[in-house]
CSV table of C-alpha atoms in Angstrom, one decimal:
chain,number,residue,atom,x,y,z
O,1238,UNK,CA,11.4,6.0,-32.8
O,1239,UNK,CA,15.0,5.3,-33.5
O,1240,UNK,CA,17.2,2.7,-31.9
O,1241,UNK,CA,16.9,2.7,-28.2
O,1242,UNK,CA,15.0,6.1,-28.0
O,1243,UNK,CA,11.9,5.3,-25.9
O,1244,UNK,CA,10.6,8.9,-25.4
O,1245,UNK,CA,7.1,9.6,-26.7
O,1246,UNK,CA,5.7,13.1,-27.1
O,1247,UNK,CA,2.0,12.7,-25.9
O,1248,UNK,CA,0.0,10.8,-23.4
O,1249,UNK,CA,-2.2,9.5,-26.2
O,1250,UNK,CA,0.9,7.9,-27.7
O,1251,UNK,CA,2.1,6.6,-24.3
O,1252,UNK,CA,-1.1,4.6,-23.8
O,1253,UNK,CA,-1.7,3.6,-27.5
O,1254,UNK,CA,-2.8,0.0,-27.9
O,1255,UNK,CA,-4.6,-0.3,-24.6
O,1256,UNK,CA,-7.9,-2.1,-25.3
O,1257,UNK,CA,-11.0,-3.1,-23.4
O,1258,UNK,CA,-10.5,-6.2,-21.2
O,1259,UNK,CA,-6.8,-5.9,-20.8
O,1260,UNK,CA,-4.7,-6.3,-17.6
O,1261,UNK,CA,-2.7,-3.4,-16.4
O,1262,UNK,CA,0.0,-3.5,-13.7
O,1263,UNK,CA,0.3,-0.2,-11.8
O,1264,UNK,CA,3.1,1.0,-9.5
O,1265,UNK,CA,2.5,3.0,-6.4
O,1266,UNK,CA,1.7,2.5,-2.7
O,1267,UNK,CA,-1.3,4.5,-1.5
O,1268,UNK,CA,-0.9,7.7,-3.4
O,1269,UNK,CA,2.9,7.6,-3.3
O,1270,UNK,CA,4.6,7.0,-6.6
O,1271,UNK,CA,1.5,6.5,-8.7
O,1272,UNK,CA,1.5,7.1,-12.5
O,1273,UNK,CA,-1.2,9.8,-12.1
O,1274,UNK,CA,-1.1,11.2,-15.6
O,1275,UNK,CA,-1.1,7.7,-17.3
O,1276,UNK,CA,-4.2,6.9,-15.2
O,1277,UNK,CA,-5.9,10.1,-16.3
O,1278,UNK,CA,-5.1,9.2,-19.9
O,1279,UNK,CA,-6.8,5.9,-19.4
O,1280,UNK,CA,-9.8,7.8,-18.1
O,1281,UNK,CA,-9.8,10.1,-21.1
O,1282,UNK,CA,-9.5,7.1,-23.4
O,1283,UNK,CA,-12.5,5.5,-21.8
O,1284,UNK,CA,-11.2,1.9,-22.0
O,1285,UNK,CA,-13.4,-0.5,-20.0
O,1286,UNK,CA,-13.4,-4.0,-18.5
O,1287,UNK,CA,-9.9,-3.5,-17.2
O,1288,UNK,CA,-8.2,-5.6,-14.6
O,1289,UNK,CA,-5.7,-3.7,-12.5
O,1290,UNK,CA,-3.0,-5.2,-10.4
O,1291,UNK,CA,-2.0,-2.5,-7.9
O,1292,UNK,CA,-1.4,-2.6,-4.2
O,1293,UNK,CA,-4.3,-0.1,-3.7
O,1294,UNK,CA,-7.0,1.6,-5.7
O,1295,UNK,CA,-6.4,5.3,-5.0
O,1296,UNK,CA,-9.0,7.5,-3.4
O,1297,UNK,CA,-12.2,9.2,-4.6
O,1298,UNK,CA,-11.2,11.5,-7.4
O,1299,UNK,CA,-7.5,10.7,-7.5
O,1300,UNK,CA,-5.3,7.9,-8.6
O,1301,UNK,CA,-7.0,4.7,-9.8
O,1302,UNK,CA,-10.1,6.0,-8.0
O,1303,UNK,CA,-10.9,8.1,-11.1
O,1304,UNK,CA,-11.3,5.0,-13.2
O,1305,UNK,CA,-14.1,3.9,-11.0
O,1306,UNK,CA,-16.2,6.9,-11.9
O,1307,UNK,CA,-17.0,5.6,-15.4
O,1308,UNK,CA,-16.8,1.9,-14.2
O,1309,UNK,CA,-13.7,1.2,-16.3
O,1310,UNK,CA,-12.3,-1.3,-13.8
O,1311,UNK,CA,-13.9,-4.7,-13.5
O,1312,UNK,CA,-11.3,-6.4,-11.3
O,1313,UNK,CA,-8.7,-5.3,-8.8
O,1314,UNK,CA,-5.8,-7.5,-7.6
O,1315,UNK,CA,-4.6,-5.6,-4.4
O,1316,UNK,CA,-3.5,-6.1,-0.8
O,1317,UNK,CA,-5.5,-3.2,0.7
O,1318,UNK,CA,-8.5,-1.3,-0.8
O,1319,UNK,CA,-11.5,0.6,0.3
O,1320,UNK,CA,-10.1,4.0,1.0
O,1321,UNK,CA,-12.8,5.3,-1.3
O,1322,UNK,CA,-16.6,5.3,-1.1
O,1323,UNK,CA,-17.2,4.6,-4.8
O,1324,UNK,CA,-15.0,1.4,-4.5
O,1325,UNK,CA,-17.1,0.1,-1.7
O,1326,UNK,CA,-20.3,0.9,-3.6
O,1327,UNK,CA,-19.2,-1.0,-6.7
O,1328,UNK,CA,-17.9,-3.9,-4.7
O,1329,UNK,CA,-21.1,-4.4,-2.8
O,1330,UNK,CA,-23.2,-4.1,-6.0
O,1331,UNK,CA,-21.1,-6.7,-7.7
O,1332,UNK,CA,-19.9,-4.4,-10.5
O,1333,UNK,CA,-16.3,-4.7,-9.2
O,1334,UNK,CA,-14.4,-7.9,-8.3
O,1335,UNK,CA,-11.5,-7.9,-5.9
O,1336,UNK,CA,-8.8,-10.5,-5.4
O,1337,UNK,CA,-7.1,-9.7,-2.1
O,1338,UNK,CA,-3.5,-10.7,-2.2
O,1339,UNK,CA,-0.9,-10.3,0.6
O,1340,UNK,CA,1.4,-7.4,-0.1
O,1341,UNK,CA,4.6,-9.4,-0.2
O,1342,UNK,CA,3.0,-12.1,-2.3
O,1343,UNK,CA,1.7,-9.4,-4.7
O,1344,UNK,CA,5.2,-7.9,-5.0
O,1345,UNK,CA,6.7,-11.3,-5.6
O,1346,UNK,CA,4.1,-12.3,-8.2
O,1347,UNK,CA,5.1,-9.2,-10.2
O,1348,UNK,CA,8.8,-9.9,-9.7
O,1349,UNK,CA,8.4,-13.5,-10.7
O,1350,UNK,CA,6.2,-12.5,-13.7
O,1351,UNK,CA,8.9,-10.3,-15.0
O,1352,UNK,CA,11.7,-12.8,-14.3
O,1353,UNK,CA,10.1,-15.7,-16.2
O,1354,UNK,CA,9.2,-17.7,-13.1
O,1355,UNK,CA,5.6,-19.0,-13.5
O,1356,UNK,CA,5.0,-19.7,-9.8
O,1357,UNK,CA,6.7,-19.9,-6.4
O,1358,UNK,CA,6.1,-21.3,-2.9
O,1359,UNK,CA,5.6,-19.0,0.1
O,1360,UNK,CA,4.5,-19.6,3.7
O,1361,UNK,CA,2.5,-16.4,3.6
O,1362,UNK,CA,-1.3,-17.1,3.8
O,1363,UNK,CA,-1.1,-20.8,4.9
O,1364,UNK,CA,-4.1,-21.7,6.9
O,1365,UNK,CA,-5.9,-18.5,5.9
O,1366,UNK,CA,-8.7,-17.7,3.3
O,1367,UNK,CA,-5.8,-16.9,0.8
O,1368,UNK,CA,-4.9,-20.6,0.7
O,1369,UNK,CA,-8.3,-21.7,-0.5
O,1370,UNK,CA,-8.0,-23.8,-3.7
O,1371,UNK,CA,-4.2,-23.5,-3.8
O,1372,UNK,CA,-1.7,-26.3,-4.0
O,1373,UNK,CA,0.5,-26.8,-0.9
O,1374,UNK,CA,3.8,-28.5,-0.3
O,1375,UNK,CA,6.0,-29.3,2.7
O,1376,UNK,CA,9.6,-28.1,2.7
O,1377,UNK,CA,11.7,-29.0,5.8
O,1378,UNK,CA,8.5,-29.8,7.6
O,1379,UNK,CA,6.8,-26.5,7.0
O,1380,UNK,CA,3.8,-25.9,4.7
O,1381,UNK,CA,4.0,-23.5,1.8
O,1382,UNK,CA,1.5,-22.3,-0.8
O,1383,UNK,CA,2.0,-22.3,-4.5
O,1384,UNK,CA,1.4,-18.8,-5.8
O,1385,UNK,CA,1.3,-18.0,-9.5
O,1386,UNK,CA,3.2,-15.1,-11.2
O,1387,UNK,CA,1.4,-12.1,-12.7
O,1388,UNK,CA,2.1,-10.4,-16.0
O,1389,UNK,CA,0.2,-7.6,-17.7
O,1390,UNK,CA,-0.7,-6.4,-21.2
O,1391,UNK,CA,0.5,-3.0,-19.9
O,1392,UNK,CA,2.6,-1.8,-17.0
O,1393,UNK,CA,2.2,1.8,-15.9
O,1394,UNK,CA,5.0,3.2,-13.9
O,1395,UNK,CA,6.0,6.4,-12.2
O,1396,UNK,CA,9.7,7.2,-12.1
O,1397,UNK,CA,11.7,10.2,-11.0
O,1398,UNK,CA,14.3,10.5,-13.8
O,1399,UNK,CA,14.8,8.5,-17.0
O,1400,UNK,CA,17.1,8.9,-19.9
O,1401,UNK,CA,16.0,8.4,-23.5
O,1402,UNK,CA,17.0,4.8,-23.4
O,1403,UNK,CA,14.4,4.1,-20.7
O,1404,UNK,CA,16.9,3.7,-17.8
O,1405,UNK,CA,14.9,4.8,-14.7
O,1406,UNK,CA,15.6,5.9,-11.2
O,1407,UNK,CA,12.9,6.4,-8.5
O,1408,UNK,CA,12.7,8.9,-5.8
O,1409,UNK,CA,12.6,7.9,-2.1
O,1410,UNK,CA,9.7,5.6,-1.2
O,1411,UNK,CA,8.0,6.4,-4.4
O,1412,UNK,CA,9.9,3.3,-5.6
O,1413,UNK,CA,7.7,0.7,-4.0
O,1414,UNK,CA,6.0,-1.5,-6.6
O,1415,UNK,CA,7.2,0.5,-9.6
O,1416,UNK,CA,10.3,-1.4,-10.5
O,1417,UNK,CA,8.4,-4.7,-10.2
O,1418,UNK,CA,5.5,-3.6,-12.4
O,1419,UNK,CA,8.1,-2.3,-14.9
O,1420,UNK,CA,9.5,-5.8,-15.5
O,1421,UNK,CA,6.1,-7.6,-15.9
O,1422,UNK,CA,4.3,-5.6,-18.6
O,1423,UNK,CA,4.2,-6.6,-22.3
O,1424,UNK,CA,4.2,-2.9,-22.9
O,1425,UNK,CA,5.8,-0.9,-20.1
O,1426,UNK,CA,5.2,2.8,-20.0
O,1427,UNK,CA,7.1,5.0,-17.6
O,1428,UNK,CA,6.2,8.6,-16.8
O,1429,UNK,CA,8.9,10.7,-15.1
O,1430,UNK,CA,9.5,14.1,-13.7
O,1431,UNK,CA,12.6,14.7,-15.8
O,1432,UNK,CA,14.2,13.2,-18.9
O,1433,UNK,CA,18.0,13.5,-18.7
O,1434,UNK,CA,20.7,12.9,-21.4
O,1435,UNK,CA,21.9,9.4,-22.0
O,1436,UNK,CA,25.0,8.8,-19.9
O,1437,UNK,CA,23.9,11.3,-17.2
O,1438,UNK,CA,22.6,8.6,-14.8
O,1439,UNK,CA,25.2,6.6,-13.0
O,1440,UNK,CA,24.9,3.1,-14.6
O,1441,UNK,CA,25.4,1.5,-11.1
O,1442,UNK,CA,22.5,3.5,-9.6
O,1443,UNK,CA,19.8,2.7,-12.2
O,1444,UNK,CA,16.8,1.0,-10.6
O,1445,UNK,CA,15.1,-0.1,-13.8
O,1446,UNK,CA,17.3,-0.9,-16.8
O,1447,UNK,CA,15.9,0.3,-20.1
O,1448,UNK,CA,15.5,-3.2,-21.4
O,1449,UNK,CA,12.2,-3.5,-19.5
O,1450,UNK,CA,10.9,-0.2,-20.8
O,1451,UNK,CA,9.0,0.5,-24.0
O,1452,UNK,CA,7.9,4.1,-23.7
O,1453,UNK,CA,9.0,7.1,-21.6
O,1454,UNK,CA,7.1,10.3,-21.2
O,1455,UNK,CA,7.8,13.4,-19.1
O,1456,UNK,CA,4.9,14.8,-17.0
O,1457,UNK,CA,3.8,17.2,-14.2
O,1458,UNK,CA,2.7,15.6,-11.0
O,1459,UNK,CA,0.3,16.7,-8.3
O,1460,UNK,CA,1.8,14.2,-5.7
O,1461,UNK,CA,-1.1,14.3,-3.4
O,1462,UNK,CA,-0.4,13.4,0.2
O,1463,UNK,CA,-2.7,10.8,1.8
O,1464,UNK,CA,-1.8,11.3,5.4
O,1465,UNK,CA,0.0,14.5,6.2
O,1466,UNK,CA,1.9,14.0,9.4
O,1467,UNK,CA,4.3,16.5,10.8
O,1468,UNK,CA,6.1,16.7,14.2
O,1469,UNK,CA,5.0,19.2,16.7
O,1470,UNK,CA,7.2,22.3,16.7
M,71,UNK,CA,-5.4,-1.1,36.6
M,72,UNK,CA,-5.3,-2.0,33.0
M,73,UNK,CA,-2.3,-0.7,31.1
M,74,UNK,CA,-2.7,2.5,29.0
M,75,UNK,CA,-1.7,2.4,25.3
M,76,UNK,CA,1.5,4.3,26.3
M,77,UNK,CA,2.3,1.7,29.0
M,78,UNK,CA,1.8,-1.1,26.6
M,79,UNK,CA,4.2,0.5,24.2
M,80,UNK,CA,6.7,0.9,27.1
M,81,UNK,CA,6.4,-2.8,28.0
M,82,UNK,CA,7.0,-3.9,24.4
M,83,UNK,CA,10.1,-1.6,24.3
M,84,UNK,CA,11.6,-3.6,27.1
M,85,UNK,CA,11.9,-6.4,24.6
M,86,UNK,CA,14.1,-4.4,22.2
M,87,UNK,CA,17.8,-5.1,22.0
M,88,UNK,CA,20.7,-3.1,20.7
M,89,UNK,CA,21.1,-3.6,17.0
M,90,UNK,CA,17.6,-4.9,16.4
M,91,UNK,CA,15.8,-4.4,13.0
M,92,UNK,CA,12.1,-3.9,14.0
M,93,UNK,CA,8.8,-3.7,12.1
M,94,UNK,CA,6.1,-1.9,14.0
M,95,UNK,CA,2.4,-2.2,12.9
M,96,UNK,CA,-0.2,0.5,13.1
M,97,UNK,CA,-1.7,1.7,16.4
M,98,UNK,CA,0.0,0.8,19.7
M,99,UNK,CA,3.0,-0.8,18.0
M,100,UNK,CA,3.8,2.5,16.4
M,101,UNK,CA,4.1,4.1,19.9
M,102,UNK,CA,7.0,1.7,20.7
M,103,UNK,CA,9.3,4.0,18.7
M,104,UNK,CA,8.9,6.6,21.4
M,105,UNK,CA,10.4,4.3,24.1
M,106,UNK,CA,13.6,3.1,22.4
M,107,UNK,CA,16.2,3.3,25.2
M,108,UNK,CA,18.7,6.1,24.5
M,109,UNK,CA,21.7,3.8,24.9
M,110,UNK,CA,20.4,1.5,22.2
M,111,UNK,CA,20.5,1.6,18.4
M,112,UNK,CA,17.3,0.2,16.7
M,113,UNK,CA,16.4,0.5,13.0
M,114,UNK,CA,12.7,0.6,12.1
M,115,UNK,CA,11.6,-1.2,8.9
M,116,UNK,CA,8.5,0.0,7.0
M,117,UNK,CA,7.2,-2.6,4.6
M,118,UNK,CA,6.5,-0.2,1.7
M,119,UNK,CA,10.3,-0.2,1.3
M,120,UNK,CA,12.2,1.6,3.9
M,121,UNK,CA,14.8,0.5,6.6
M,122,UNK,CA,15.7,3.3,9.0
M,123,UNK,CA,12.5,5.2,9.4
M,124,UNK,CA,12.9,8.5,11.3
M,125,UNK,CA,10.4,10.9,12.9
M,126,UNK,CA,7.7,12.9,11.2
M,127,UNK,CA,9.0,15.8,9.1
M,128,UNK,CA,8.5,19.5,9.7
M,129,UNK,CA,6.2,21.6,7.4
M,130,UNK,CA,9.5,22.6,5.6
M,131,UNK,CA,10.8,19.1,5.0
M,132,UNK,CA,7.6,17.3,4.3
M,133,UNK,CA,7.9,15.2,1.1
M,134,UNK,CA,5.1,13.3,-0.7
M,135,UNK,CA,7.6,10.8,-1.9
M,136,UNK,CA,8.7,9.9,1.7
M,137,UNK,CA,6.1,7.8,3.5
M,138,UNK,CA,5.8,4.8,5.8
M,139,UNK,CA,3.6,1.7,5.5
M,140,UNK,CA,0.8,3.7,7.3
M,141,UNK,CA,1.0,6.2,4.4
M,142,UNK,CA,2.1,8.9,6.8
M,143,UNK,CA,4.8,11.3,5.8
M,144,UNK,CA,8.1,10.5,7.6
M,145,UNK,CA,11.9,11.1,7.4
M,146,UNK,CA,14.8,8.8,7.3
M,147,UNK,CA,17.6,8.3,9.9
M,148,UNK,CA,21.3,8.4,9.1
M,149,UNK,CA,22.2,5.0,7.6
M,150,UNK,CA,18.7,4.3,6.2
M,151,UNK,CA,18.1,2.5,2.9
M,152,UNK,CA,15.2,2.5,0.5
M,153,UNK,CA,14.2,-0.3,-1.9
M,154,UNK,CA,11.4,-1.9,-3.8
M,155,UNK,CA,8.4,-3.7,-2.2
M,156,UNK,CA,9.8,-7.1,-3.4
M,157,UNK,CA,13.1,-6.4,-1.6
M,158,UNK,CA,11.2,-5.3,1.5
M,159,UNK,CA,9.2,-8.5,1.7
M,160,UNK,CA,12.3,-10.6,1.0
M,161,UNK,CA,13.7,-9.1,4.3
M,162,UNK,CA,10.4,-9.9,6.1
M,163,UNK,CA,9.8,-13.4,4.6
M,164,UNK,CA,13.4,-14.3,4.8
M,165,UNK,CA,13.4,-13.8,8.5
M,166,UNK,CA,15.8,-11.0,8.6
M,167,UNK,CA,13.7,-8.7,10.8
M,168,UNK,CA,14.5,-9.3,14.5
M,169,UNK,CA,11.2,-8.2,16.0
M,170,UNK,CA,7.7,-7.6,14.6
M,171,UNK,CA,5.0,-5.9,16.7
M,172,UNK,CA,1.4,-5.9,15.5
M,173,UNK,CA,-2.2,-5.7,16.7
M,174,UNK,CA,-4.9,-8.4,16.4
M,175,UNK,CA,-8.6,-9.2,16.9
M,176,UNK,CA,-8.0,-12.7,18.3
M,177,UNK,CA,-5.1,-15.0,19.2
M,178,UNK,CA,-5.5,-18.7,20.2
M,179,UNK,CA,-3.6,-21.3,22.2
M,180,UNK,CA,-2.0,-22.8,19.1
M,181,UNK,CA,-0.4,-19.5,18.1
M,182,UNK,CA,-3.0,-18.7,15.4
M,183,UNK,CA,-3.8,-15.0,14.8
M,184,UNK,CA,-6.8,-13.3,13.3
M,185,UNK,CA,-6.3,-9.6,12.6
M,186,UNK,CA,-7.7,-8.6,9.2
M,187,UNK,CA,-11.2,-9.7,8.4
M,188,UNK,CA,-14.6,-9.7,10.1
M,189,UNK,CA,-17.1,-11.5,8.0
M,190,UNK,CA,-20.1,-9.4,6.9
M,191,UNK,CA,-18.2,-6.2,7.5
M,192,UNK,CA,-16.3,-4.4,4.7
M,193,UNK,CA,-13.1,-6.2,4.1
M,194,UNK,CA,-10.3,-3.8,3.2
M,195,UNK,CA,-7.5,-6.3,2.9
M,196,UNK,CA,-4.6,-7.8,4.7
M,197,UNK,CA,-1.9,-5.5,3.5
M,198,UNK,CA,1.4,-6.9,4.6
M,199,UNK,CA,0.2,-8.6,7.8
M,200,UNK,CA,0.1,-12.1,6.5
M,201,UNK,CA,3.7,-11.8,5.2
M,202,UNK,CA,4.8,-10.3,8.5
M,203,UNK,CA,3.4,-13.1,10.7
M,204,UNK,CA,4.6,-15.8,8.3
M,205,UNK,CA,8.1,-14.5,8.0
M,206,UNK,CA,9.0,-13.4,11.5
M,207,UNK,CA,10.2,-15.6,14.2
M,208,UNK,CA,9.9,-13.1,17.0
M,209,UNK,CA,6.5,-11.5,17.0
M,210,UNK,CA,4.7,-9.6,19.8
M,211,UNK,CA,0.9,-9.2,19.5
M,212,UNK,CA,-0.5,-6.1,21.3
M,213,UNK,CA,-4.3,-6.1,22.0
M,214,UNK,CA,-6.8,-5.6,24.7
M,215,UNK,CA,-7.5,-8.7,26.7
M,216,UNK,CA,-11.2,-8.7,26.1
M,217,UNK,CA,-13.7,-6.7,24.0
M,218,UNK,CA,-15.7,-3.8,25.4
M,219,UNK,CA,-18.5,-6.3,26.1
M,220,UNK,CA,-16.1,-8.5,28.2
M,221,UNK,CA,-15.6,-11.2,25.5
M,222,UNK,CA,-12.1,-12.7,25.7
M,223,UNK,CA,-9.8,-12.3,22.7
M,224,UNK,CA,-7.5,-15.1,24.0
M,225,UNK,CA,-9.2,-18.1,22.7
M,226,UNK,CA,-9.0,-21.9,22.5
M,227,UNK,CA,-9.5,-21.5,18.8
M,228,UNK,CA,-9.8,-18.3,16.7
M,229,UNK,CA,-13.3,-17.8,15.4
M,230,UNK,CA,-12.4,-15.2,12.7
M,231,UNK,CA,-10.6,-16.0,9.5
M,232,UNK,CA,-6.8,-16.3,10.2
M,233,UNK,CA,-4.0,-14.0,9.3
M,234,UNK,CA,-1.5,-16.7,10.1
M,235,UNK,CA,-1.3,-20.2,11.5
M,236,UNK,CA,0.8,-21.2,14.5
M,237,UNK,CA,3.1,-18.2,14.3
M,238,UNK,CA,2.4,-16.3,17.6
M,239,UNK,CA,4.4,-17.0,20.8
M,240,UNK,CA,4.1,-13.7,22.7
M,241,UNK,CA,1.1,-11.6,23.5
M,242,UNK,CA,0.9,-8.3,25.5
M,243,UNK,CA,-2.6,-7.3,26.5
M,244,UNK,CA,-3.7,-4.4,28.7
M,245,UNK,CA,-3.8,-6.9,31.6
M,246,UNK,CA,-1.0,-9.3,31.1
M,247,UNK,CA,2.2,-10.5,29.3
M,248,UNK,CA,1.6,-14.1,28.1
M,249,UNK,CA,3.6,-16.6,26.1
M,250,UNK,CA,2.1,-19.4,24.1
M,251,UNK,CA,3.6,-22.8,24.9
M,252,UNK,CA,2.4,-26.4,24.1
M,253,UNK,CA,-1.2,-25.4,23.3
M,254,UNK,CA,-1.7,-23.0,26.2
M,255,UNK,CA,-1.3,-19.4,27.3
M,256,UNK,CA,1.3,-19.1,30.1
M,257,UNK,CA,0.8,-16.1,32.3
M,258,UNK,CA,4.2,-14.5,32.7
M,259,UNK,CA,3.4,-11.0,34.1
M,260,UNK,CA,0.4,-9.0,35.1
M,261,UNK,CA,-0.3,-5.3,34.8
M,262,UNK,CA,0.2,-3.4,38.1
M,263,UNK,CA,-2.9,-3.8,40.3
M,264,UNK,CA,-4.5,-6.4,38.1
M,265,UNK,CA,-5.3,-9.7,39.9
M,266,UNK,CA,-4.7,-13.2,38.6
M,267,UNK,CA,-8.4,-13.9,39.1
M,268,UNK,CA,-9.4,-11.1,36.6
M,269,UNK,CA,-7.0,-12.5,34.0
M,270,UNK,CA,-8.3,-16.0,34.5
M,271,UNK,CA,-11.8,-14.8,34.1
M,272,UNK,CA,-11.1,-12.9,30.9
M,273,UNK,CA,-9.0,-15.7,29.2
M,274,UNK,CA,-11.2,-18.2,27.3
M,275,UNK,CA,-8.3,-20.4,26.1
M,276,UNK,CA,-6.4,-22.7,28.3
M,277,UNK,CA,-4.3,-20.7,30.7
M,278,UNK,CA,-1.4,-21.9,32.8
M,279,UNK,CA,-0.8,-19.8,35.9
M,280,UNK,CA,2.5,-20.2,37.7
M,281,UNK,CA,2.7,-20.0,41.5
M,282,UNK,CA,4.2,-16.6,41.3
M,283,UNK,CA,3.1,-14.1,38.6
M,284,UNK,CA,5.1,-10.8,39.0
M,285,UNK,CA,3.7,-7.4,38.3
M,286,UNK,CA,5.2,-5.6,35.3
M,287,UNK,CA,7.7,-2.9,36.2
M,288,UNK,CA,8.2,0.4,34.4
M,289,UNK,CA,11.3,2.5,34.6
């Protein structure tokens, strides 16, 4: 690599350095905007004992669901899971641990982690099972929970276009958690549909500035649809 | 007669105002979008990161990258915006959404809501529900008044683990429109043909019944 050029040529190179027991932040909401090829590379690599921080855990046979097949995930930090039978099985058998986190709190934990803020107060979850064991404080007479930030050894992100410097734009609602995960990984890997020339992306329209990004790779995506809804003709 | 799901959506739609930003949950709340009055502009927020959700696409315009919080493929309306999940929940938590409509298992006289977890059943997670109830000032809960076995869902105290504490003020059931004030449900309207007696019988928490309880009207 030279200078700011972040582009790598293979998925093996993209996920080099991932080791057993690491924490990985993954972008995506449902199956929308998930780094599907980076996930498949983790499966190929066979890394185990991984903690994943991701809003969901894919479905059977696609997305993070494929990492359950060889029991590579030991813990999920998510807001909504259980769209896959294997997940349920491993959860009930105790092979998989889940830390359920409200969606907005999960997003803010990643944002804070990337922004150097170790913890923040939120009203979300006060008086619920989420509050158990957490510090609370009153501000203007209302109770808030102290929630800690999250960072990862790796962040795996799905973008639409990137330039060689790692500036990224996302497409439609495939943005979701991706820009947040991108800020909070020690090593942030972004896979995109297209790599464009430096200078081609409008500087004011970049979602993730290259400073957050360590590696960029171009891939082909299945983009499976979880709930296909169309209007009646 | 108890309200149908469509009638419940219609009743909720009467609470919409021109220029409202609205978040609709899954189920009956989603149907509210079908009853936005034609002389009114309302913008739908979807918590995965979309403000200005439109109708479902056609087979030709379907796009895997364009979904709502229910993971359904959707479109955008003119003037929509798309953003990250952190930005989306900043809007929600920051109280910028004018109306939130969501379902529940139970609500109680202190405005507590339980909607995400039934112990000893598989727990899928709270998604964005805890953020929505904590952040919104104006929330309408839509649910059936009692279970299929006749057990009231309007309680003196929620038995299930909570989604939020002290955050609910308005409830629409298939039998009644109620508001929560000073530790009691206040019966504001009843479904056409439903008697006050039936509502009293099916409400376990403290219920205040004014002298006159009007029937709901539908245009």
